[in-house]
Amino acid sequence: MSTVNECPTVAVLGLGYIGLPTAAVLATNGIDVVGVDTNHDTVEAVSSGTVPFVEPDLEIAVAGAVSQGRLTAQREVPDVTIYVLAVPTPFGENHQPDLSFVDAATDSITPHLKDGNLVILESTSPPGTTERLANRILAARPDLSLTPSAGTGLIHIAHCPERVLPGRVMVELVTNDRVVGGLTPEAAGHAKDLYQRFCKGRVVVTDALTAELSKLTENAYRDVNLAFANEIANVAEHLGVDPWELISIANLHPRVSILNPGPGVGGHCIAVDPWFIASAAPAQSPLIQTARRVNDSRPEAIVRTVLDTLGDRAAPRIAALGLSFKADIDDLRESPAREIVKRLSHLVPTAHIRVVEPHISTLPSDLASTANVELSQLLEATEDADLILLLVDHAQFRDLDVTDLRLNGAALIDTRGIWR
Ligand SMILES: NC(=O)c1ccc[n+]([C@@H]2O[C@H](COP(=O)([O-])OP(=O)(O)OC[C@H]3O[C@@H](n4cnc5c(N)ncnc54)[C@H](O)[C@@H]3O)[C@@H](O)[C@H]2O)c1
C-alpha cells in the first residue's frame, strides 16, 4: 500500500503558472516531484532547469530542484502517492465552465491510482468539480472508494485552490493562508499535511464545496470592487473629472477604500472565476454578473476615448505601452490591453500601432496577423507617435519621464493613472 503519510512522491499535472511553482516549492522542501505536462516544450524546458514564462525567482528554484534530482518532468503520468492537478479551467461558450482539462487530467491519473493515494485538485473550479472528479475516478475504478469498505482500496480526494498573485508567486505560495477542502475529513487532513510541509500561513480545513466556492468568492469580491472603480471612472470621464483625483479624495473618508480603475480586468482568474458562480447560481448572482459586464465593457470605453482623441487624423501613429493583463508579467490571457489594441487595429485600419511589451518576444497570433500592429521598442514607438496609450503599468513605464514624452507633441492617454 502506498500511503500519503510515508515520505510521499508527488506528481504535479500541469507545469504552468501555478503547477510549476508548486512543484518547485515541494521539491525545494525535500519532496521528490515529477512534473507532468502534455506540452512537449514545457517538459523540455523544465527538464533542463528553465522556465517557459516570466515569474520572479522561479527559475532559480526550478534549476536548483532539477540539478538536485528532486524535480523531473515528463509527459507520462507516473506511479506516485500524491497527484496534484493544476490544469487550466477556462470558460467556453456563454461563459460556461470548460472542464475538459480537468477531465483529461483525471482520466490520465485514474489507471495509476492505488490504495491510500491522495488526489488534490488545485485548479480553480466551479462548485461540484471535486465531486465530479471523484465520480469520474470511481466510475472507472470500482476497486476504489472514498471511505473504508471491504474489498476496495481507499482513495483520498481534496480541493486546495491557489490564491497567489502573479509576479509574487514564489513568496505567496509560502506565506499565504490556504484553504483545504476534503471530500472526506481524512482527505482534508492528508492534504493539510502536504501543504504544511512548506506553507508558513494557516492551512484551514473545510469541505470541498466550501473550498471551491471560497476561491470563487475571493475573486468575485475583487471583480465587484474593480467594477465599482471602473464605473466611477466611466462616470468621471463622462463628466470631465479626473477619476484618480476623484477616487483619492473619496478615499480620504475613513470608511471608503475604492480601488484603482484601469482599462478593464483580465487574467485567468478574476475575469473568469465569477462566471463559475454565475453558472452555478445564475438567479442568485445578479451583482456578480453585472460587475463582470461593467469590467468587460471598459476596453470599449478606452477605445472610444482613443478615437475621440485621434479625431480625423489620417494614418495616426499609436504607441501602445503594455499588452499583459497586469504589471511586470508576460501573461496575456483575457488581457484588456490586448483587446484594446485588437479593436483599434480593426477600427482604424490606417493606424500604425507599435506595441511595446517588454515581457514578450513575439506578438500573439491574433495581433501578429493584423497588418497594422507590430512589436516595437519603447524609444522607437514613442519618438514620432501621435498618441501614446499607456495600457499596463510595467516598471519600465512607471519610470518614464512624462515631460519628455509630452515634448514630442504626442497626445497621452494613461489608463492606469501613473503619469498624473
Ligand atoms: N495563473 C494564476 O495566477 C492562477 C492563480 C490562481 C489559480 N489559478 C488556477 O490554476 C489553474 C492552472 O492555471 P495556470 O495559470 O497555471 O495555467 P497554465 O495554462 O499556465 O498551465 C496549465 C498547464 O497545464 C498543462 N496541461 C493541460 N492539460 C494537461 C493534462 N491533461 N495533463 C498535464 N498537463 C496538462 C498545459 O500544457 C499547461 O502547461 C487554473 O485553474 C487557474 O484558474 C491560476
Short mmCIF file of C-alpha atoms and ligand atoms in Angstrom, two decimals:
data_model
loop_
_atom_site.label_atom_id
_atom_site.label_comp_id
_atom_site.label_asym_id
_atom_site.label_seq_id
_atom_site.Cartn_x
_atom_site.Cartn_y
_atom_site.Cartn_z
CA MET A 1 0.00 0.00 0.00
CA SER A 2 1.31 3.50 -0.88
CA THR A 3 0.12 5.86 1.81
CA VAL A 4 0.40 9.61 1.89
CA ASN A 5 1.95 9.51 5.36
CA GLU A 6 5.16 7.91 4.15
CA CYS A 7 7.71 10.22 2.57
CA PRO A 8 5.49 10.97 -0.42
CA THR A 9 6.36 11.27 -4.03
CA VAL A 10 4.21 13.83 -5.79
CA ALA A 11 3.17 14.24 -9.40
CA VAL A 12 2.08 17.75 -10.37
CA LEU A 13 -0.03 17.70 -13.55
CA GLY A 14 0.19 20.99 -15.43
CA LEU A 15 3.50 22.87 -15.26
CA GLY A 16 2.09 26.32 -15.87
CA TYR A 17 1.97 29.50 -13.81
CA ILE A 18 0.63 27.55 -10.81
CA GLY A 19 1.80 23.96 -11.23
CA LEU A 20 5.48 24.68 -11.85
CA PRO A 21 5.97 26.97 -8.82
CA THR A 22 4.10 24.42 -6.69
CA ALA A 23 6.29 21.61 -8.00
CA ALA A 24 9.42 23.67 -7.35
CA VAL A 25 8.40 24.61 -3.81
CA LEU A 26 7.54 21.00 -2.95
CA ALA A 27 10.88 19.82 -4.35
CA THR A 28 12.75 22.56 -2.52
CA ASN A 29 11.17 21.25 0.67
CA GLY A 30 12.61 17.78 0.25
CA ILE A 31 9.83 16.03 -1.68
CA ASP A 32 10.51 14.07 -4.85
CA VAL A 33 8.34 15.65 -7.52
CA VAL A 34 7.54 14.53 -11.04
CA GLY A 35 6.14 17.35 -13.14
CA VAL A 36 3.77 16.16 -15.84
CA ASP A 37 2.70 18.25 -18.79
CA THR A 38 1.11 17.44 -22.12
CA ASN A 39 3.18 20.18 -23.75
CA HIS A 40 6.46 18.79 -25.06
CA ASP A 41 8.23 22.19 -25.00
CA THR A 42 7.29 22.74 -21.36
CA VAL A 43 8.64 19.32 -20.39
CA GLU A 44 11.87 20.02 -22.28
CA ALA A 45 12.29 23.43 -20.64
CA VAL A 46 11.67 22.19 -17.09
CA SER A 47 13.85 19.11 -17.61
CA SER A 48 16.73 21.44 -18.46
CA GLY A 49 16.04 23.57 -15.38
CA THR A 50 14.50 26.51 -17.21
CA VAL A 51 11.09 28.21 -17.01
CA PRO A 52 8.99 28.85 -20.12
CA PHE A 53 7.33 32.01 -18.73
CA VAL A 54 8.11 35.02 -16.56
CA GLU A 55 7.83 34.66 -12.78
CA PRO A 56 10.41 36.22 -10.44
CA ASP A 57 12.65 33.75 -8.51
CA LEU A 58 11.03 30.70 -10.10
CA GLU A 59 13.89 29.84 -12.43
CA ILE A 60 16.42 29.65 -9.62
CA ALA A 61 14.14 27.31 -7.65
CA VAL A 62 13.48 25.10 -10.69
CA ALA A 63 17.14 24.99 -11.69
CA GLY A 64 18.15 24.04 -8.14
CA ALA A 65 15.48 21.35 -7.75
CA VAL A 66 16.28 19.84 -11.15
CA SER A 67 20.03 19.82 -10.55
CA GLN A 68 19.49 18.05 -7.20
CA GLY A 69 17.34 15.44 -8.90
CA ARG A 70 14.29 16.33 -6.75
CA LEU A 71 12.28 17.65 -9.71
CA THR A 72 11.92 15.90 -13.03
CA ALA A 73 9.49 16.50 -15.88
CA GLN A 74 7.81 14.16 -18.33
CA ARG A 75 4.67 13.73 -20.38
CA GLU A 76 3.70 10.36 -18.95
CA VAL A 77 1.84 10.05 -15.64
CA PRO A 78 3.99 8.15 -13.10
CA ASP A 79 3.00 5.93 -10.15
CA VAL A 80 3.29 8.17 -7.08
CA THR A 81 1.46 8.65 -3.78
CA ILE A 82 0.03 12.13 -4.34
CA TYR A 83 -1.34 13.67 -7.53
CA VAL A 84 -1.79 17.44 -7.73
CA LEU A 85 -3.85 18.72 -10.66
CA ALA A 86 -3.03 22.29 -11.75
CA VAL A 87 -4.50 22.30 -15.24
CA PRO A 88 -6.46 25.16 -16.88
CA THR A 89 -10.14 25.82 -16.10
CA PRO A 90 -11.22 28.36 -18.72
CA PHE A 91 -14.74 29.18 -19.76
CA GLY A 92 -16.23 28.32 -23.12
CA GLU A 93 -19.43 29.29 -24.92
CA ASN A 94 -21.63 31.74 -22.99
CA HIS A 95 -19.11 31.81 -20.15
CA GLN A 96 -19.90 28.20 -19.22
CA PRO A 97 -17.02 26.43 -17.42
CA ASP A 98 -14.83 24.27 -19.62
CA LEU A 99 -13.79 21.29 -17.51
CA SER A 100 -12.22 19.34 -20.36
CA PHE A 101 -8.68 19.82 -18.99
CA VAL A 102 -9.67 18.63 -15.52
CA ASP A 103 -11.47 15.64 -17.03
CA ALA A 104 -8.47 14.73 -19.20
CA ALA A 105 -6.03 15.04 -16.30
CA THR A 106 -8.35 12.96 -14.10
CA ASP A 107 -8.60 10.25 -16.73
CA SER A 108 -4.82 10.22 -17.14
CA ILE A 109 -4.16 9.51 -13.45
CA THR A 110 -7.06 7.11 -12.90
CA PRO A 111 -5.31 3.91 -14.09
CA HIS A 112 -2.33 4.71 -11.81
CA LEU A 113 -4.27 5.19 -8.57
CA LYS A 114 -3.62 2.80 -5.71
CA ASP A 115 -4.97 2.22 -2.24
CA GLY A 116 -4.03 5.16 0.02
CA ASN A 117 -3.23 7.67 -2.72
CA LEU A 118 -4.23 11.32 -2.42
CA VAL A 119 -5.56 13.42 -5.32
CA ILE A 120 -5.59 17.20 -4.91
CA LEU A 121 -7.38 19.45 -7.36
CA GLU A 122 -5.61 22.83 -7.29
CA SER A 123 -7.27 24.27 -10.39
CA THR A 124 -9.80 26.98 -9.67
CA SER A 125 -13.02 25.05 -10.02
CA PRO A 126 -16.77 25.59 -10.34
CA PRO A 127 -18.80 24.27 -7.39
CA GLY A 128 -19.03 20.48 -7.52
CA THR A 129 -15.92 19.88 -9.65
CA THR A 130 -14.06 17.91 -6.95
CA GLU A 131 -17.05 15.63 -6.55
CA ARG A 132 -17.31 15.29 -10.33
CA LEU A 133 -13.61 14.32 -10.41
CA ALA A 134 -14.24 11.69 -7.72
CA ASN A 135 -17.25 10.28 -9.54
CA ARG A 136 -15.21 10.01 -12.72
CA ILE A 137 -12.46 8.10 -10.94
CA LEU A 138 -14.83 5.81 -9.04
CA ALA A 139 -16.85 5.01 -12.19
CA ALA A 140 -13.67 3.81 -13.88
CA ARG A 141 -12.22 2.19 -10.77
CA PRO A 142 -14.86 0.29 -8.82
CA ASP A 143 -11.98 -1.23 -6.84
CA LEU A 144 -11.52 2.14 -5.08
CA SER A 145 -13.74 4.08 -2.68
CA LEU A 146 -13.66 7.32 -0.69
CA THR A 147 -14.48 5.73 2.67
CA PRO A 148 -13.18 2.45 4.08
CA SER A 149 -15.20 -0.51 2.82
CA ALA A 150 -14.48 -4.17 2.48
CA GLY A 151 -12.85 -5.24 -0.76
CA THR A 152 -11.96 -1.79 -2.09
CA GLY A 153 -8.91 0.40 -1.79
CA LEU A 154 -9.18 3.83 -0.19
CA ILE A 155 -8.61 6.97 -2.23
CA HIS A 156 -8.41 10.46 -0.72
CA ILE A 157 -9.61 13.44 -2.76
CA ALA A 158 -9.35 17.12 -1.82
CA HIS A 159 -9.53 20.57 -3.35
CA CYS A 160 -6.88 23.13 -2.47
CA PRO A 161 -7.36 26.29 -4.54
CA GLU A 162 -4.42 28.56 -5.26
CA ARG A 163 -4.67 32.26 -4.43
CA VAL A 164 -1.19 33.55 -5.30
CA LEU A 165 -0.58 36.82 -7.12
CA PRO A 166 1.29 36.55 -10.43
CA GLY A 167 4.67 38.22 -10.03
CA ARG A 168 4.79 37.24 -6.32
CA VAL A 169 4.03 33.56 -6.64
CA MET A 170 7.22 32.24 -5.02
CA VAL A 171 6.66 34.40 -1.94
CA GLU A 172 2.91 33.96 -1.63
CA LEU A 173 2.99 30.18 -2.12
CA VAL A 174 4.81 30.00 1.18
CA THR A 175 3.29 32.90 3.13
CA ASN A 176 -0.41 32.91 2.14
CA ASP A 177 -3.03 31.18 4.27
CA ARG A 178 -4.53 28.20 2.45
CA VAL A 179 -7.86 26.50 2.39
CA VAL A 180 -8.05 22.74 2.05
CA GLY A 181 -11.41 21.12 1.33
CA GLY A 182 -11.72 17.36 1.53
CA LEU A 183 -14.40 15.12 0.14
CA THR A 184 -13.80 13.37 3.48
CA PRO A 185 -12.21 14.73 6.67
CA GLU A 186 -9.37 12.22 6.20
CA ALA A 187 -8.65 13.54 2.72
CA ALA A 188 -8.56 17.11 4.04
CA GLY A 189 -6.21 16.02 6.80
CA HIS A 190 -3.80 14.36 4.36
CA ALA A 191 -3.84 17.39 2.06
CA LYS A 192 -3.21 19.67 5.03
CA ASP A 193 -0.17 17.57 5.96
CA LEU A 194 1.27 18.12 2.49
CA TYR A 195 0.76 21.90 2.45
CA GLN A 196 2.12 22.27 5.95
CA ARG A 197 5.45 20.99 4.67
CA PHE A 198 6.07 24.36 3.00
CA CYS A 199 3.23 26.74 3.87
CA LYS A 200 4.01 29.17 6.69
CA GLY A 201 0.46 30.59 6.65
CA ARG A 202 -2.55 28.90 8.24
CA VAL A 203 -3.96 25.85 6.50
CA VAL A 204 -7.70 26.00 7.10
CA VAL A 205 -9.65 22.79 6.67
CA THR A 206 -13.19 22.61 5.29
CA ASP A 207 -15.23 20.54 2.83
CA ALA A 208 -14.50 20.54 -0.91
CA LEU A 209 -17.58 22.54 -1.95
CA THR A 210 -16.82 25.33 0.52
CA ALA A 211 -13.19 25.39 -0.64
CA GLU A 212 -14.29 25.66 -4.28
CA LEU A 213 -16.71 28.48 -3.51
CA SER A 214 -14.22 30.31 -1.27
CA LYS A 215 -11.76 30.80 -4.12
CA LEU A 216 -14.51 31.95 -6.47
CA THR A 217 -15.89 34.28 -3.81
CA GLU A 218 -12.49 35.91 -3.30
CA ASN A 219 -12.14 36.67 -6.98
CA ALA A 220 -15.76 37.77 -7.41
CA TYR A 221 -15.22 40.16 -4.48
CA ARG A 222 -12.20 41.66 -6.25
CA ASP A 223 -14.10 41.87 -9.52
CA VAL A 224 -17.11 43.64 -7.99
CA ASN A 225 -14.84 46.17 -6.29
CA LEU A 226 -12.90 46.76 -9.51
CA ALA A 227 -16.20 47.19 -11.35
CA PHE A 228 -17.15 49.94 -8.91
CA ALA A 229 -13.84 51.72 -9.55
CA ASN A 230 -14.22 51.30 -13.32
CA GLU A 231 -17.81 52.52 -13.27
CA ILE A 232 -16.78 55.60 -11.28
CA ALA A 233 -14.04 56.17 -13.90
CA ASN A 234 -16.68 55.95 -16.66
CA VAL A 235 -18.83 58.49 -14.82
CA ALA A 236 -15.89 60.81 -14.09
CA GLU A 237 -14.58 60.72 -17.65
CA HIS A 238 -18.10 61.40 -18.99
CA LEU A 239 -18.35 64.47 -16.74
CA GLY A 240 -14.81 65.68 -17.41
CA VAL A 241 -13.43 64.84 -13.97
CA ASP A 242 -10.08 63.13 -13.34
CA PRO A 243 -11.08 59.70 -11.94
CA TRP A 244 -7.86 59.23 -9.95
CA GLU A 245 -8.14 62.59 -8.26
CA LEU A 246 -11.81 61.90 -7.53
CA ILE A 247 -11.08 58.48 -6.03
CA SER A 248 -8.12 59.71 -3.99
CA ILE A 249 -10.38 62.38 -2.47
CA ALA A 250 -13.23 59.95 -1.81
CA ASN A 251 -10.75 57.58 -0.16
CA LEU A 252 -9.97 60.23 2.46
CA HIS A 253 -13.26 59.17 4.06
CA PRO A 254 -12.26 56.80 6.88
CA ARG A 255 -14.58 54.02 5.73
CA VAL A 256 -14.11 54.30 1.96
CA SER A 257 -11.39 52.44 0.08
CA ILE A 258 -12.03 52.45 -3.66
CA LEU A 259 -9.64 50.52 -5.88
CA ASN A 260 -7.80 51.98 -8.85
CA PRO A 261 -9.69 51.95 -12.14
CA GLY A 262 -7.99 50.67 -15.26
CA PRO A 263 -8.58 49.57 -18.85
CA GLY A 264 -10.56 46.51 -17.70
CA VAL A 265 -9.99 43.33 -15.75
CA GLY A 266 -8.00 40.48 -17.22
CA GLY A 267 -6.14 37.32 -16.47
CA HIS A 268 -7.06 33.72 -16.00
CA CYS A 269 -8.68 34.29 -12.59
CA ILE A 270 -10.65 37.45 -11.80
CA ALA A 271 -12.02 37.79 -15.32
CA VAL A 272 -13.08 34.13 -15.36
CA ASP A 273 -13.94 32.83 -11.90
CA PRO A 274 -17.03 34.99 -11.22
CA TRP A 275 -18.66 33.32 -14.22
CA PHE A 276 -18.35 29.98 -12.40
CA ILE A 277 -20.53 31.40 -9.63
CA ALA A 278 -22.94 32.81 -12.21
CA SER A 279 -23.12 29.44 -13.91
CA ALA A 280 -23.81 27.56 -10.66
CA ALA A 281 -26.32 30.07 -9.25
CA PRO A 282 -27.50 32.40 -12.04
CA ALA A 283 -30.60 33.75 -10.31
CA GLN A 284 -28.70 34.41 -7.08
CA SER A 285 -25.78 36.34 -8.58
CA PRO A 286 -27.03 39.48 -10.46
CA LEU A 287 -24.43 41.77 -8.86
CA ILE A 288 -21.55 39.47 -9.77
CA GLN A 289 -22.77 39.17 -13.37
CA THR A 290 -23.25 42.93 -13.70
CA ALA A 291 -19.75 43.55 -12.34
CA ARG A 292 -18.33 41.22 -14.98
CA ARG A 293 -20.16 43.15 -17.70
CA VAL A 294 -19.03 46.53 -16.36
CA ASN A 295 -15.41 45.36 -16.37
CA ASP A 296 -15.75 43.73 -19.79
CA SER A 297 -17.13 46.98 -21.21
CA ARG A 298 -14.18 49.07 -20.01
CA PRO A 299 -11.90 48.34 -23.01
CA GLU A 300 -14.64 49.72 -25.26
CA ALA A 301 -14.70 52.94 -23.19
CA ILE A 302 -10.93 53.29 -23.62
CA VAL A 303 -11.21 52.68 -27.36
CA ARG A 304 -13.84 55.44 -27.60
CA THR A 305 -11.51 57.84 -25.75
CA VAL A 306 -8.71 56.98 -28.18
CA LEU A 307 -10.95 57.54 -31.20
CA ASP A 308 -12.14 60.89 -29.80
CA THR A 309 -8.54 61.93 -29.18
CA LEU A 310 -7.40 60.95 -32.68
CA GLY A 311 -10.29 62.81 -34.28
CA ASP A 312 -9.97 62.72 -38.06
CA ARG A 313 -6.17 62.46 -38.07
CA ALA A 314 -5.08 60.40 -41.10
CA ALA A 315 -2.77 57.41 -40.62
CA PRO A 316 -2.12 58.01 -36.91
CA ARG A 317 0.95 56.52 -35.25
CA ILE A 318 -0.03 54.95 -31.93
CA ALA A 319 2.41 53.71 -29.29
CA ALA A 320 0.56 51.17 -27.14
CA LEU A 321 2.52 50.54 -23.94
CA GLY A 322 1.87 47.10 -22.45
CA LEU A 323 -0.10 44.06 -23.51
CA SER A 324 -0.19 41.79 -20.45
CA PHE A 325 -3.17 41.76 -18.12
CA LYS A 326 -1.20 43.27 -15.24
CA ALA A 327 2.15 44.84 -14.48
CA ASP A 328 5.53 43.11 -14.73
CA ILE A 329 4.36 39.73 -16.05
CA ASP A 330 4.08 38.17 -19.52
CA ASP A 331 0.57 36.68 -19.15
CA LEU A 332 -1.72 37.92 -21.93
CA ARG A 333 -4.76 35.82 -21.06
CA GLU A 334 -8.03 37.79 -21.09
CA SER A 335 -5.89 40.94 -21.18
CA PRO A 336 -7.88 44.16 -21.71
CA ALA A 337 -4.76 45.78 -23.18
CA ARG A 338 -4.64 43.12 -25.89
CA GLU A 339 -8.36 43.57 -26.52
CA ILE A 340 -7.96 47.35 -26.88
CA VAL A 341 -5.09 47.01 -29.36
CA LYS A 342 -7.04 44.45 -31.36
CA ARG A 343 -10.13 46.67 -31.54
CA LEU A 344 -8.10 49.73 -32.52
CA SER A 345 -6.32 47.83 -35.27
CA HIS A 346 -9.69 46.92 -36.79
CA LEU A 347 -11.43 50.24 -36.20
CA VAL A 348 -8.55 52.37 -37.51
CA PRO A 349 -7.05 50.32 -40.34
CA THR A 350 -4.89 53.27 -41.41
CA ALA A 351 -3.26 53.46 -37.98
CA HIS A 352 0.24 52.18 -37.37
CA ILE A 353 0.20 50.64 -33.90
CA ARG A 354 3.54 49.95 -32.26
CA VAL A 355 3.13 47.74 -29.22
CA VAL A 356 5.78 47.90 -26.52
CA GLU A 357 5.63 44.81 -24.29
CA PRO A 358 8.99 44.15 -22.61
CA HIS A 359 7.98 40.67 -21.43
CA ILE A 360 7.28 39.02 -24.78
CA SER A 361 9.37 38.47 -27.90
CA THR A 362 6.58 37.83 -30.41
CA LEU A 363 3.05 39.14 -30.73
CA PRO A 364 0.18 36.72 -30.03
CA SER A 365 -1.28 35.29 -33.23
CA ASP A 366 -4.45 37.44 -33.18
CA LEU A 367 -2.31 40.59 -33.31
CA ALA A 368 0.54 39.21 -35.40
CA SER A 369 -1.97 38.53 -38.19
CA THR A 370 -3.06 42.18 -38.38
CA ALA A 371 -1.13 44.30 -40.88
CA ASN A 372 -1.05 47.49 -38.80
CA VAL A 373 0.30 46.17 -35.47
CA GLU A 374 3.94 45.46 -34.71
CA LEU A 375 6.02 44.71 -31.63
CA SER A 376 8.43 47.54 -31.00
CA GLN A 377 10.95 49.06 -28.62
CA LEU A 378 9.96 51.92 -26.34
CA LEU A 379 12.04 54.66 -27.96
CA GLU A 380 11.17 53.63 -31.50
CA ALA A 381 7.46 53.51 -30.67
CA THR A 382 7.24 56.80 -28.81
CA GLU A 383 9.62 59.12 -30.67
CA ASP A 384 7.27 60.00 -33.52
CA ALA A 385 3.95 58.82 -32.06
CA ASP A 386 0.83 60.91 -32.44
CA LEU A 387 -0.70 59.16 -29.45
CA ILE A 388 0.91 57.30 -26.55
CA LEU A 389 -1.55 54.91 -24.92
CA LEU A 390 -0.41 53.51 -21.58
CA LEU A 391 -2.20 50.21 -21.02
CA VAL A 392 -0.08 48.40 -18.42
CA ASP A 393 1.83 49.91 -15.51
CA HIS A 394 5.03 47.91 -16.06
CA ALA A 395 8.01 49.17 -14.03
CA GLN A 396 9.68 50.30 -17.25
CA PHE A 397 6.76 52.65 -17.97
CA ARG A 398 6.37 53.86 -14.39
CA ASP A 399 9.92 55.20 -14.55
CA LEU A 400 9.37 57.15 -17.77
CA ASP A 401 9.77 60.91 -17.75
CA VAL A 402 6.36 62.08 -18.94
CA THR A 403 7.65 65.56 -19.65
CA ASP A 404 9.95 64.05 -22.28
CA LEU A 405 7.04 62.18 -23.84
CA ARG A 406 4.95 65.37 -23.95
CA LEU A 407 7.82 67.28 -25.56
CA ASN A 408 7.45 65.05 -28.61
CA GLY A 409 3.99 66.51 -29.05
CA ALA A 410 2.13 63.24 -28.67
CA ALA A 411 -1.26 63.03 -27.01
CA LEU A 412 -1.10 60.86 -23.85
CA ILE A 413 -3.81 58.54 -22.61
CA ASP A 414 -2.92 56.95 -19.29
CA THR A 415 -5.38 54.17 -18.44
CA ARG A 416 -3.55 53.33 -15.18
CA GLY A 417 -3.22 56.77 -13.63
CA ILE A 418 0.55 56.51 -13.14
CA TRP A 419 1.58 59.63 -15.08
CA ARG A 420 -0.70 62.10 -13.29
N1 LIG B 1 -2.15 31.88 -13.13
C1 LIG B 1 -2.60 32.29 -11.96
O1 LIG B 1 -2.22 33.37 -11.49
C2 LIG B 1 -3.55 31.47 -11.14
C3 LIG B 1 -3.79 31.86 -9.80
C4 LIG B 1 -4.63 31.07 -9.03
C5 LIG B 1 -5.26 29.97 -9.61
N2 LIG B 1 -5.03 29.63 -10.91
C6 LIG B 1 -5.69 28.46 -11.45
O2 LIG B 1 -4.71 27.42 -11.59
C7 LIG B 1 -5.08 26.58 -12.71
C8 LIG B 1 -3.91 26.50 -13.65
O3 LIG B 1 -3.69 27.80 -14.16
P1 LIG B 1 -2.30 28.21 -14.81
O4 LIG B 1 -2.32 29.69 -14.86
O5 LIG B 1 -1.18 27.53 -14.11
O6 LIG B 1 -2.48 27.59 -16.27
P2 LIG B 1 -1.35 27.45 -17.40
O7 LIG B 1 -2.07 27.47 -18.69
O8 LIG B 1 -0.24 28.40 -17.14
O9 LIG B 1 -0.76 25.99 -17.18
C9 LIG B 1 -1.50 24.85 -17.34
C10 LIG B 1 -0.59 23.76 -17.83
O10 LIG B 1 -1.34 22.54 -17.84
C11 LIG B 1 -0.92 21.78 -18.95
N3 LIG B 1 -1.93 20.76 -19.19
C12 LIG B 1 -3.14 20.89 -19.77
N4 LIG B 1 -3.79 19.72 -19.74
C13 LIG B 1 -2.99 18.84 -19.10
C14 LIG B 1 -3.11 17.47 -18.75
N5 LIG B 1 -4.21 16.78 -19.04
N6 LIG B 1 -2.07 16.89 -18.11
C15 LIG B 1 -0.96 17.57 -17.81
N7 LIG B 1 -0.78 18.87 -18.13
C16 LIG B 1 -1.78 19.49 -18.76
C17 LIG B 1 -0.72 22.81 -20.03
O11 LIG B 1 0.11 22.34 -21.07
C18 LIG B 1 -0.07 23.96 -19.25
O12 LIG B 1 1.34 23.87 -19.26
C19 LIG B 1 -6.32 27.21 -13.31
O13 LIG B 1 -7.46 26.59 -12.79
C20 LIG B 1 -6.25 28.64 -12.84
O14 LIG B 1 -7.53 29.25 -12.79
C21 LIG B 1 -4.17 30.37 -11.68
#
